[in-house]
Each structure stands twice: as C-alpha cells, then as structure tokens.
Coordinates of C-alpha atoms in Angstrom, one line a residue:
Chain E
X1 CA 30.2 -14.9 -5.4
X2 CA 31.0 -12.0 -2.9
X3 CA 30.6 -13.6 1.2
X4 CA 31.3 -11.8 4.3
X5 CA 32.4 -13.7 7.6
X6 CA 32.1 -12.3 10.8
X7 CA 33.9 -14.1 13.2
X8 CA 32.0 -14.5 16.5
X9 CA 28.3 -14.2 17.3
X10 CA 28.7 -12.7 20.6
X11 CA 32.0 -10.3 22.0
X12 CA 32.0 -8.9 25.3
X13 CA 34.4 -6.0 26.7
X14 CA 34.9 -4.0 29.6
X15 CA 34.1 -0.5 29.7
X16 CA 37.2 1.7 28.2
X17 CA 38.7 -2.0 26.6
X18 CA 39.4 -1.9 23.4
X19 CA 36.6 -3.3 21.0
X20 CA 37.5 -5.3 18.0
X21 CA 35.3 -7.1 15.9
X22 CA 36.5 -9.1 13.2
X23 CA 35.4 -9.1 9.6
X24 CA 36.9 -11.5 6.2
X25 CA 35.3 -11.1 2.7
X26 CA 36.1 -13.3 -0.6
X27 CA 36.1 -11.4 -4.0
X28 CA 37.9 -11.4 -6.5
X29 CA 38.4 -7.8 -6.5
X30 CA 37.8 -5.0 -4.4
X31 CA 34.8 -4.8 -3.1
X32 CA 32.7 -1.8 -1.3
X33 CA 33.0 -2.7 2.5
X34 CA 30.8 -1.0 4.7
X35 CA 29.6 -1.5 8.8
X36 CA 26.5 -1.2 10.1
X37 CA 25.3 -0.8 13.8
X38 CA 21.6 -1.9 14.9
X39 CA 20.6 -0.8 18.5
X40 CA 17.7 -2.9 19.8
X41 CA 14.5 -2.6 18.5
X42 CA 15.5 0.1 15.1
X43 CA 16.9 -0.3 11.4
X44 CA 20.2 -0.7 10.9
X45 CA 22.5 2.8 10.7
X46 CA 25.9 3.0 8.8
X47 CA 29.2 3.3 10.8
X48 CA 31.5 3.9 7.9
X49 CA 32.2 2.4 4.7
X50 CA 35.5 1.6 2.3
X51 CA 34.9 2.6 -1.1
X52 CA 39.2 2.1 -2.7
X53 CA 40.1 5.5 -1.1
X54 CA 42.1 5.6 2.3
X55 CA 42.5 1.8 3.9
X56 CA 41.7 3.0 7.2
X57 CA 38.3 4.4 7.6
X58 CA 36.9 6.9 10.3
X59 CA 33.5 6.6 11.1
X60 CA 30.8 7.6 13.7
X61 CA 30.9 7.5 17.4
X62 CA 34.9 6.9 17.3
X63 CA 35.0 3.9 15.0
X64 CA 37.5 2.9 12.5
X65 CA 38.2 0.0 10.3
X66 CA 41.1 -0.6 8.4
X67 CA 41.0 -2.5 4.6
X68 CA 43.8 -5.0 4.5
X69 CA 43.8 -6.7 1.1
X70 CA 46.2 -9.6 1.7
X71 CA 44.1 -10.6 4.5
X72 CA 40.6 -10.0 3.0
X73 CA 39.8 -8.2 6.6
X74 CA 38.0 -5.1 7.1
X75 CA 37.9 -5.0 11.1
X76 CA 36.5 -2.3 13.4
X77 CA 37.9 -1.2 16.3
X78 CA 37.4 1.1 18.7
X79 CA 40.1 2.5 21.1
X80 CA 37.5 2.7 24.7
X81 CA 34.0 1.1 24.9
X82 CA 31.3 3.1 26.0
X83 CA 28.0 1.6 27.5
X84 CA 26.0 2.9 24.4
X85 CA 28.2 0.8 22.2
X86 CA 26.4 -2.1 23.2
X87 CA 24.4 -3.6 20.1
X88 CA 25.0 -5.7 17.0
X89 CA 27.2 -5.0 14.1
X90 CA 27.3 -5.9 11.0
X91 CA 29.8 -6.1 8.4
X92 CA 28.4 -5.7 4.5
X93 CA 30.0 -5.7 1.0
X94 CA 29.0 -4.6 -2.2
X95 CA 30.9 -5.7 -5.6
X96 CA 31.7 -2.6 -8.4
X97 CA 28.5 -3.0 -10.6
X98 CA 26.5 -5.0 -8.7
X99 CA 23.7 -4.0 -6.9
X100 CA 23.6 -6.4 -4.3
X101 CA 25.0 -5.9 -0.8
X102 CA 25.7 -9.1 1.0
X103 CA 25.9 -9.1 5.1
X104 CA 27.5 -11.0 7.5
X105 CA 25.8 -12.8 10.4
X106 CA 26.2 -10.0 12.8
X107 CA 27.9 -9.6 16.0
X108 CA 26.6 -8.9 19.3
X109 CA 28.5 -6.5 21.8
X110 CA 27.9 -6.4 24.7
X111 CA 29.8 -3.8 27.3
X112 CA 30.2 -4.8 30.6
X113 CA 30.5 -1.9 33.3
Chain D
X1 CA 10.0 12.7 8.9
X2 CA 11.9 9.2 8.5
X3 CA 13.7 9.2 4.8
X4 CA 12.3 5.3 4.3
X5 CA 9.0 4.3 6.2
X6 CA 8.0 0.9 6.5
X7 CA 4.3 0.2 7.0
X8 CA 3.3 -1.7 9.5
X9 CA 5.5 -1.4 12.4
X10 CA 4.5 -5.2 13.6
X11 CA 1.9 -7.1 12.4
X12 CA 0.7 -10.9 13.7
X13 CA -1.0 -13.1 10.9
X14 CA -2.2 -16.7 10.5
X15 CA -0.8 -19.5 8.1
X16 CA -2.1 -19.0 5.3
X17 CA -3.2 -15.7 4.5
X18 CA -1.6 -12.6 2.5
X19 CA -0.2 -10.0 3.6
X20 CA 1.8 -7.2 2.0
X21 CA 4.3 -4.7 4.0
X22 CA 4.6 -1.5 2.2
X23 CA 8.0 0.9 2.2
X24 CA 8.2 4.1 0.7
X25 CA 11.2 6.8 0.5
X26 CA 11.6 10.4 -0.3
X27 CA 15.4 9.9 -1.1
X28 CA 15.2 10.3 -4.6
X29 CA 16.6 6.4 -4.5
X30 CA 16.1 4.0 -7.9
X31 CA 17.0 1.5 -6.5
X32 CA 15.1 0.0 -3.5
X33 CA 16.2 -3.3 -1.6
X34 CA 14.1 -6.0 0.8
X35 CA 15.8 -8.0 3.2
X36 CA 15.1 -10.2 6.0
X37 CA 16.7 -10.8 9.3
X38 CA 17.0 -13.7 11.2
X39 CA 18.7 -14.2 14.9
X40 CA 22.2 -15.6 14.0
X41 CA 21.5 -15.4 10.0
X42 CA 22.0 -11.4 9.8
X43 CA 20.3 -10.0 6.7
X44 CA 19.3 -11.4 3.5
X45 CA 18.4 -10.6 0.6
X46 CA 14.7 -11.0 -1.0
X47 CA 14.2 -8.8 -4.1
X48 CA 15.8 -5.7 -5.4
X49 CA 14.9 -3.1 -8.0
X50 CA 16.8 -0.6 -9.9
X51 CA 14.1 1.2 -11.2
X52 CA 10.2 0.6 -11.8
X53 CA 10.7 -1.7 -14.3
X54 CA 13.6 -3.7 -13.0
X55 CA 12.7 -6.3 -10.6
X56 CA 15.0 -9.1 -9.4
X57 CA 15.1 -12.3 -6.9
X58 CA 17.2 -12.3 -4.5
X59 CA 19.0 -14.8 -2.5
X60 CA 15.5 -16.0 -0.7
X61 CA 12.2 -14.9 -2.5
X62 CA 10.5 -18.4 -3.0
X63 CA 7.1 -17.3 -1.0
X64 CA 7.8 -13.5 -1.9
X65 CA 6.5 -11.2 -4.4
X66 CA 6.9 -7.8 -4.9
X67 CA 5.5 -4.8 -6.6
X68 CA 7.3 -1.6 -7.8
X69 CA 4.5 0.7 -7.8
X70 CA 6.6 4.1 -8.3
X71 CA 9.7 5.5 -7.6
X72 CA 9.2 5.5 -4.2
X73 CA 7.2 2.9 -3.6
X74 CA 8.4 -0.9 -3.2
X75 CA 5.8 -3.1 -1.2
X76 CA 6.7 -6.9 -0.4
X77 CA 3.9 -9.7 -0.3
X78 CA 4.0 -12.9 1.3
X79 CA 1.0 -14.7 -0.7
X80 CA 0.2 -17.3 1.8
X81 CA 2.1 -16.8 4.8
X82 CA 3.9 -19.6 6.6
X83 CA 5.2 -19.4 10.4
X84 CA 8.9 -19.7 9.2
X85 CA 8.1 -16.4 7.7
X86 CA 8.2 -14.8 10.7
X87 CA 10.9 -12.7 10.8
X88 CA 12.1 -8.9 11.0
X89 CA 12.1 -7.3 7.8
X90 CA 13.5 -4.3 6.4
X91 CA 13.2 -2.1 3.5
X92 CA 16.5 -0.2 2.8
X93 CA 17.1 2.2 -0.7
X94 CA 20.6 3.3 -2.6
X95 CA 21.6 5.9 -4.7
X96 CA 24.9 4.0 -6.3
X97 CA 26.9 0.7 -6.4
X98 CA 29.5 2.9 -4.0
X99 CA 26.3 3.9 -1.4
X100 CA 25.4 2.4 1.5
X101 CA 22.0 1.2 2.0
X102 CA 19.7 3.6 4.0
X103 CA 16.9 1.2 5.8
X104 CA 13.6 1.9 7.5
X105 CA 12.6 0.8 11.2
X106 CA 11.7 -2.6 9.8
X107 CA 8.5 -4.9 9.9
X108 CA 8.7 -7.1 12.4
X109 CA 5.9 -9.7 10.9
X110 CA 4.9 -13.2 13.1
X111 CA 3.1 -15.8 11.8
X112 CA 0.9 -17.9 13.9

C-alpha cells in the first residue's frame, strides 16, 4: 500500500526565510508525487507534480521539489516566503495503474511578517 | 465557469436524514474521485469511478453511496446522516494515472 508522511502539522517562517516542508512516501516503485496548495475557504490547486521525468520539479508561485529515491522524500521548498504563501499544503501520490491518489495530513504555513 | 462544480456550497442537516451533494465537470474527465477532509486527517478517499459503469469504495465509504449518473455527473449520498459526517468534502476529476486531480470548491456539510 502507497502512504504519504508529512512531517509537521504546523511550520512557521519569516518573510523572505526559506520555506521547506517536508514530504516521505513508501512504494515499492516509483510513484506519481504531486503538491497541492489549499488557501482558506477554496479546493485544493496543484503546485507541481513528479511524473519519472526531471527529479527536481518547478512549479507555480516559485516552488520546487526535488524527488530523491533513496530517501523516499519529495520536499518543497521555496527560496523567500511571501505573505500569500500562507496556507496548507499537501503532499499526494499516485501509484502507475492505479487510480487512487493518496494524501498526506497536510501542513499548515504560516508566514510571519 | 468553474471546470468541476460542487452543489451545495454548505449545507446544515440533522442526524438522520439523507442528503446527497452533487459534482459535475465539463473536463471531459472519466474518472471522477470523492474525498473528505478532516482538520489534521488531510483528504481521504470515499469512492472513485473510472467510467459510468465502474464504481469503487474507497478507503472510508461505510455510510456513503454514490451514483454515476453520466459522464459528468458523480453525486455522493450520505443515507442517514450522522454528526461525525460533518466534514469538508470535495469532488475532484482526472484524465490519467500520470494527472493530477482537479477539485471543486468543496461541500462543506455539518450535521447537527
């Protein structure tokens, strides 16, 4: 079975710190790896995803994430925070053939000014 | 217009009674996707569908049925609704095992 493990609920930065927030999966093979970002009150809306390509991935709003596969970690990082980064993330993956997409518990960042 | 729409927005219901939440896309998606969302829990899974005719549980659907009425058309009902049912929900649609999900604003459903 494919988990996700997002380490830390809650993470809180300065503005213009770096933001990291950590992500582990277990499968056995390579999975899909995608983030998503939820701003309060709305649906969540996709950051950038892995899909066995390049192992580090750009995504929106000046996020990237790098696929490591001997540590089963898929963080995302982000050079400066911005006040508009503030809301929860959340990491996903997706197994080749299935059609299931499993999430992680989500992490909450908050930016501090 | 929103590609997925989730009908209705919010919705406040007593113990016991039904109540469906409707989602519909004009993706082009087969397969369609409910999930729930909990503080702390992050999303999971309730049913999925590939197509029309392909309906399957997910990791939570004790309490939860669902109906595939087209394409584009994936409703969720809760047959007799109990308060630890109350809960964000979201309808989200894929076009491959490679895509991301694309979700809709979300139900957010309470149960009194």
């Amino acid at each position: 079975a494919q988990s996700v493990t997002q380490l830390g609920s809650h993470v809180s930065v300065s503005e213009g710190a770096l933001v990291l927030l950590r992500c582990n999966y277990s499968s056995s093979v390579p999975p899909y790896l995608f983030w998503y970002v939820q701003y309060p009150n709305q649906g969540l809306q996709l950051l950038l995803k892995y899909t066995s390509a390049a192992t580090l991935v750009k995504g929106i709003n000046g996020f990237e994430a790098e696929f490591k596969k001997s540590e089963t970690s898929f963080h995302l990082t982000k050079p400066s925070a911005h006040m508009s980064d503030a809301a929860e993330y959340f990491c996903a993956v997706s197994k080749g053939g299935y059609q299931k997409v499993t999430f992680g518990t989500g992490t909450k960042l908050q930016v501090i000014p | 217009d929103a590609d997925v729409t989730q009908t209705p927005r919010n919705r406040i219901t007593k113990t016991g009674k039904r109540i469906m939440l409707e989602c519909s896309q004009t993706k082009g998606h087969d397969r369609m996707y409910w999930y729930r969302q909990d503080p702390g829990l992050g999303l999971r899974l309730i049913y999925y569908s590939f197509d029309v005719k392909d309906i399957n549980k997910g990791e939570i659907s004790d309490g939860y049925s669902v109906s595939r009425q087209a394409q584009a058309k994936f409703s969720l009902s809760l047959e007799s609704a109990i308060p630890n049912q109350t809960a964000l929900y979201f309808c989200a649609t894929r076009e491959g095992a490679e895509s991301p999900l694309h979700f809709g604003n979300g139900t957010r459903l309470t149960v009194t």
